[in-house]
Coordinates of C-alpha atoms in Angstrom, one line a residue:
X1 CA -33.0 48.9 -28.2
X2 CA -35.5 46.1 -29.4
X3 CA -36.0 43.1 -27.0
X4 CA -37.9 40.3 -28.7
X5 CA -38.9 38.2 -25.5
X6 CA -38.5 34.2 -26.1
X7 CA -41.2 31.7 -26.3
X8 CA -40.5 30.4 -22.9
X9 CA -39.3 32.1 -19.7
X10 CA -39.3 29.2 -17.2
X11 CA -37.1 26.7 -15.8
X12 CA -34.0 26.9 -17.7
X13 CA -35.1 30.0 -20.0
X14 CA -35.3 32.2 -16.9
X15 CA -31.4 32.9 -16.6
X16 CA -30.9 33.7 -20.4
X17 CA -34.0 36.0 -19.9
X18 CA -32.1 38.0 -17.0
X19 CA -29.1 38.2 -19.0
X20 CA -31.1 39.5 -22.0
X21 CA -32.8 42.3 -19.8
X22 CA -29.3 43.5 -18.9
X23 CA -28.4 44.2 -22.5
X24 CA -30.3 47.4 -22.5
X25 CA -27.5 49.3 -20.9
X26 CA -27.5 53.1 -21.4
X27 CA -30.3 52.8 -24.3
X28 CA -32.7 55.6 -24.1
X29 CA -35.7 53.5 -25.5
X30 CA -36.8 50.0 -24.9
X31 CA -39.1 48.2 -27.2
X32 CA -40.2 44.8 -25.7
X33 CA -41.8 42.5 -28.3
X34 CA -44.3 40.0 -26.6
X35 CA -45.4 38.0 -30.2
X36 CA -43.4 34.9 -29.5
X37 CA -44.1 34.6 -25.7
X38 CA -46.0 31.4 -24.8
X39 CA -44.9 30.5 -21.2
X40 CA -43.8 32.4 -18.3
X41 CA -43.2 31.9 -14.6
X42 CA -43.9 33.9 -11.6
X43 CA -40.0 34.5 -11.2
X44 CA -39.8 36.0 -14.9
X45 CA -43.0 38.2 -14.0
X46 CA -41.2 39.6 -10.9
X47 CA -37.9 40.1 -12.6
X48 CA -39.6 41.8 -15.8
X49 CA -41.8 44.4 -13.7
X50 CA -39.0 45.3 -11.3
X51 CA -36.7 45.8 -14.2
X52 CA -39.1 47.9 -16.3
X53 CA -39.9 50.1 -13.3
X54 CA -36.2 50.7 -12.9
X55 CA -35.9 51.6 -16.6
X56 CA -38.8 53.9 -16.0
X57 CA -37.4 55.7 -13.0
X58 CA -34.2 56.2 -14.8
X59 CA -36.1 58.1 -17.6
X60 CA -35.9 55.4 -20.1
X61 CA -39.1 55.1 -22.6
X62 CA -40.5 51.7 -22.8
X63 CA -43.0 50.4 -25.3
X64 CA -44.9 47.0 -25.2
X65 CA -45.0 45.6 -28.7
X66 CA -47.1 42.7 -30.5
X67 CA -49.5 42.2 -27.6
X68 CA -52.3 41.6 -29.7
X69 CA -50.4 39.0 -31.3
X70 CA -49.2 37.4 -28.1
X71 CA -51.0 34.0 -27.1
X72 CA -50.8 34.9 -23.5
X73 CA -51.7 38.6 -23.2
X74 CA -54.9 37.7 -21.3
X75 CA -52.8 35.9 -18.8
X76 CA -50.5 38.9 -18.5
X77 CA -53.4 41.0 -17.7
X78 CA -54.8 38.4 -15.2
X79 CA -51.3 38.5 -13.5
X80 CA -51.1 42.3 -13.4
X81 CA -48.2 42.4 -15.2
X82 CA -48.9 45.1 -17.8
X83 CA -50.4 47.0 -15.0
X84 CA -47.5 47.0 -12.5
X85 CA -45.3 48.4 -15.6
X86 CA -47.9 51.1 -16.3
X87 CA -49.2 49.5 -19.7
X88 CA -52.8 48.8 -19.2
X89 CA -54.9 47.5 -21.9
X90 CA -58.7 46.9 -21.9
X91 CA -59.9 43.7 -20.6
X92 CA -61.7 41.4 -22.7
X93 CA -62.5 38.7 -20.2
X94 CA -64.0 38.5 -16.9
X95 CA -61.7 38.1 -13.8
X96 CA -62.5 35.0 -11.6
X97 CA -61.4 34.2 -8.3
X98 CA -57.6 33.5 -8.1
X99 CA -57.8 31.4 -5.0
X100 CA -56.1 28.2 -5.4
X101 CA -54.2 29.4 -8.7
X102 CA -52.1 32.2 -8.5
X103 CA -51.2 35.8 -6.8
X104 CA -50.7 38.5 -9.1
X105 CA -47.5 40.7 -9.4
X106 CA -48.1 42.8 -6.1
X107 CA -45.7 45.8 -5.1
X108 CA -44.3 44.8 -1.5
X109 CA -45.2 48.3 -0.4
X110 CA -47.5 47.6 2.7
X111 CA -47.6 45.5 6.0
X112 CA -45.6 42.2 4.8
X113 CA -47.2 40.1 7.4
X114 CA -50.7 40.9 6.0
X115 CA -49.5 40.4 2.5
X116 CA -48.2 37.0 3.6
X117 CA -51.6 36.2 5.1
X118 CA -53.5 37.2 1.9
X119 CA -51.0 35.3 -0.4
X120 CA -50.5 32.1 1.8
X121 CA -54.6 32.1 1.9
X122 CA -54.7 32.5 -2.0
X123 CA -52.3 29.7 -2.4
X124 CA -53.5 27.3 0.2
X125 CA -57.2 28.4 0.4
X126 CA -58.6 27.2 3.9
X127 CA -55.1 26.5 5.1
X128 CA -55.5 29.3 7.8
X129 CA -57.8 27.2 9.8
X130 CA -56.4 24.7 12.5
X131 CA -55.6 21.2 11.1
X132 CA -56.5 21.7 7.5
X133 CA -55.1 19.7 4.9
X134 CA -53.3 22.8 3.6
X135 CA -52.2 23.9 6.7
X136 CA -48.6 23.1 6.3
X137 CA -48.4 24.7 3.0
X138 CA -50.2 28.0 4.1
X139 CA -47.6 28.2 6.8
X140 CA -44.7 27.7 4.7
X141 CA -45.8 30.1 2.1
X142 CA -46.3 33.0 4.8
X143 CA -42.8 32.3 6.1
X144 CA -41.0 32.3 2.8
X145 CA -42.8 35.1 1.6
X146 CA -42.5 37.4 4.6
X147 CA -38.5 36.6 5.1
X148 CA -37.8 37.4 1.5
X149 CA -40.1 40.3 1.1
X150 CA -38.9 41.6 4.5
X151 CA -35.2 41.3 3.0
X152 CA -36.3 43.4 -0.2
X153 CA -37.7 46.1 1.7
X154 CA -35.0 46.4 4.4
X155 CA -32.0 45.9 2.5
X156 CA -32.5 46.5 -1.2
X157 CA -33.1 50.4 -1.3
X158 CA -35.4 49.8 -4.2
X159 CA -38.6 48.6 -5.1
X160 CA -39.7 44.9 -4.5
X161 CA -42.4 42.9 -6.2
X162 CA -43.9 39.6 -5.5
X163 CA -46.1 36.9 -7.5
X164 CA -46.9 33.2 -7.1
X165 CA -48.6 30.3 -9.0
X166 CA -50.0 27.0 -8.3
X167 CA -49.0 24.6 -10.9
X168 CA -51.7 21.6 -10.2
X169 CA -50.5 19.3 -12.9
X170 CA -47.0 19.4 -11.5
X171 CA -48.2 19.6 -8.0
X172 CA -46.1 22.7 -7.5
X173 CA -46.2 26.0 -5.9
X174 CA -44.0 28.8 -7.2
X175 CA -43.4 31.9 -5.5
X176 CA -40.9 34.6 -6.4
X177 CA -39.8 38.0 -4.7
X178 CA -37.7 40.5 -6.6
X179 CA -36.5 43.9 -6.4
X180 CA -34.6 46.3 -8.3
X181 CA -32.2 47.5 -5.6
X182 CA -28.3 47.4 -5.1
X183 CA -28.1 43.7 -4.7
X184 CA -26.5 41.6 -1.7
X185 CA -22.9 42.2 -2.2
X186 CA -23.4 45.9 -2.4
X187 CA -25.5 45.6 0.8
X188 CA -22.7 44.0 2.6
X189 CA -20.2 46.7 1.4
X190 CA -22.6 49.5 2.3
X191 CA -22.9 47.8 5.9
X192 CA -19.2 48.3 6.3
X193 CA -18.1 44.5 5.8
X194 CA -14.4 44.8 4.1
X195 CA -14.4 41.3 3.4
X196 CA -17.3 41.6 0.9
X197 CA -15.1 44.1 -1.5
X198 CA -13.1 40.7 -2.6
X199 CA -16.2 38.8 -3.1
X200 CA -18.0 37.7 -6.5
X201 CA -21.8 38.4 -6.5
X202 CA -22.2 34.5 -6.3
X203 CA -20.1 34.3 -3.2
X204 CA -22.1 37.0 -1.6
X205 CA -25.1 35.3 -2.1
X206 CA -23.9 31.9 -0.5
X207 CA -22.6 34.1 2.5
X208 CA -26.2 35.5 2.9
X209 CA -27.3 31.8 3.4
X210 CA -25.2 31.4 6.4
X211 CA -27.0 31.9 9.5
X212 CA -26.8 35.4 11.3
X213 CA -25.0 37.2 8.3
X214 CA -27.0 40.5 8.0
X215 CA -26.2 43.5 6.3
X216 CA -27.6 45.6 9.2
X217 CA -23.6 45.6 9.9
X218 CA -23.9 45.1 13.5
X219 CA -24.0 42.0 16.1
X220 CA -27.6 40.5 15.7
X221 CA -29.7 37.7 15.8
X222 CA -31.1 38.6 12.4
X223 CA -29.9 37.2 9.1
X224 CA -31.4 34.0 9.4
X225 CA -34.3 34.4 7.0
X226 CA -32.5 33.2 3.8
X227 CA -30.7 30.5 5.9
X228 CA -33.9 29.1 7.3
X229 CA -35.7 29.4 3.5
X230 CA -32.9 27.6 2.1
X231 CA -33.3 24.8 4.7
X232 CA -37.0 24.5 4.3
X233 CA -36.4 24.1 0.7
X234 CA -33.8 21.4 1.1
X235 CA -36.3 19.6 3.6
X236 CA -39.0 19.7 1.4
X237 CA -36.9 18.6 -1.6
X238 CA -38.0 21.9 -3.3
X239 CA -36.1 24.4 -5.5
X240 CA -34.5 27.6 -4.7
X241 CA -33.1 30.2 -7.2
X242 CA -31.2 33.4 -5.8
X243 CA -29.8 36.0 -8.4
X244 CA -28.1 39.1 -7.7
X245 CA -25.7 41.1 -9.7
X246 CA -24.2 38.5 -12.0
X247 CA -24.2 35.7 -9.5
X248 CA -26.6 32.8 -9.3
X249 CA -27.1 30.4 -6.4
X250 CA -29.6 27.5 -7.1
X251 CA -30.4 24.5 -4.7
X252 CA -32.4 21.4 -6.6
X253 CA -34.6 18.9 -5.2
X254 CA -33.0 19.3 -2.0
X255 CA -29.3 19.1 -3.1
X256 CA -26.2 21.4 -2.0
X257 CA -26.0 25.1 -3.1
X258 CA -24.7 25.5 -6.6
X259 CA -23.4 28.8 -7.4
X260 CA -22.7 29.7 -11.0
X261 CA -22.5 33.5 -13.0
X262 CA -25.5 34.4 -15.0
X263 CA -24.9 33.5 -18.7
X264 CA -23.9 35.8 -21.6
X265 CA -22.3 38.0 -18.9
X266 CA -25.3 39.1 -17.8
X267 CA -26.1 41.5 -14.8
X268 CA -29.5 41.6 -12.8
X269 CA -29.7 45.0 -10.7
X270 CA -31.2 43.9 -7.8
X271 CA -32.1 40.4 -6.0
X272 CA -34.6 38.0 -7.1
X273 CA -35.4 35.2 -5.0
X274 CA -37.7 32.2 -6.6
X275 CA -38.9 29.2 -4.8
X276 CA -40.9 25.9 -5.7
X277 CA -42.2 23.4 -3.4
X278 CA -44.0 20.2 -4.0
X279 CA -47.5 20.2 -2.4
X280 CA -47.1 16.5 -1.2
X281 CA -43.7 17.2 0.4
X282 CA -45.1 20.1 2.7
X283 CA -46.1 18.4 5.9
X284 CA -46.0 19.4 9.5
X285 CA -44.6 23.0 9.1
X286 CA -43.6 23.3 12.7
X287 CA -41.3 20.2 12.4
X288 CA -40.0 21.5 9.0
X289 CA -39.0 24.8 10.7
X290 CA -37.7 23.4 13.9
X291 CA -35.3 20.9 11.6
X292 CA -34.1 23.8 9.4
X293 CA -33.3 25.8 12.8
X294 CA -31.3 22.7 14.3
X295 CA -29.7 22.1 10.8
X296 CA -28.5 25.9 10.9
X297 CA -27.2 25.7 14.4
X298 CA -30.0 27.9 15.7
X299 CA -31.1 25.3 18.0
X300 CA -29.6 22.4 19.9
X301 CA -30.6 19.0 18.7
X302 CA -32.6 17.0 21.4
X303 CA -32.6 13.2 21.9
X304 CA -35.6 12.0 23.7
X305 CA -35.2 9.1 26.0
X306 CA -37.5 7.2 28.1
X307 CA -37.6 4.9 31.4
X308 CA -39.8 1.8 31.2
X309 CA -40.8 0.2 34.4
X310 CA -42.8 -2.8 35.2

């Protein structure tokens, strides 16, 4: 099977790319051709690495072709994409400090809170300090990463990966966490929820966005991670994309969730969560999180009143 990667795998190009990866099927050998690739997002990096590592675990032979003709091979190396796929090349460049620019692809295999601190410090340098201008972005990044990464570790039964990027020209911070596990709908079914059997993958994603819905399968106060992530996205006029199986749910510019199928009858084995926030809209994280909890019905809305005397 020969897969020629498209020139751009960002924004509208991500979903067709995921569908393209699913065409491999039962092929014993996969040849990934990088010659045309020019632009790529953290979500595509994470999805590619998660898929390639699944192929390798299945015993498929994976070859990386035309990297010498690819205009962004150096960037792929800096983002540790090739390394994570087991295809390291000699690096003909010097690595510089990535703080404030990007977080390379990482396997979610150790303490998630510590990984979250490392990622937040990289994306919002100095934000760990009290009252720093990037403090709200630091806290938001930590929260979104830890919630989505813990989901990958606890529910997917697969390997999870994460990557992030600061797009200064656009004022955006993009963060992606993806795994190669069993997907959201199957997680619900394995937890014993009979209602999941009649759902589409997109409907299962929408259900996962509801508060206190967890595939742990018992009464719990858990199951609010994706709910609050989606609430934070809306309150910062950000973007959220969740892909699982053949289902896609996306929230754009603070709007309501929209669910669609993957194009071309594609199927992503696992779950991919991609978020993007405008830095200028991330202010006062404590208030953002409080309002998201109120919106989800996890906290009661309080009305302040006062008495004036003379």
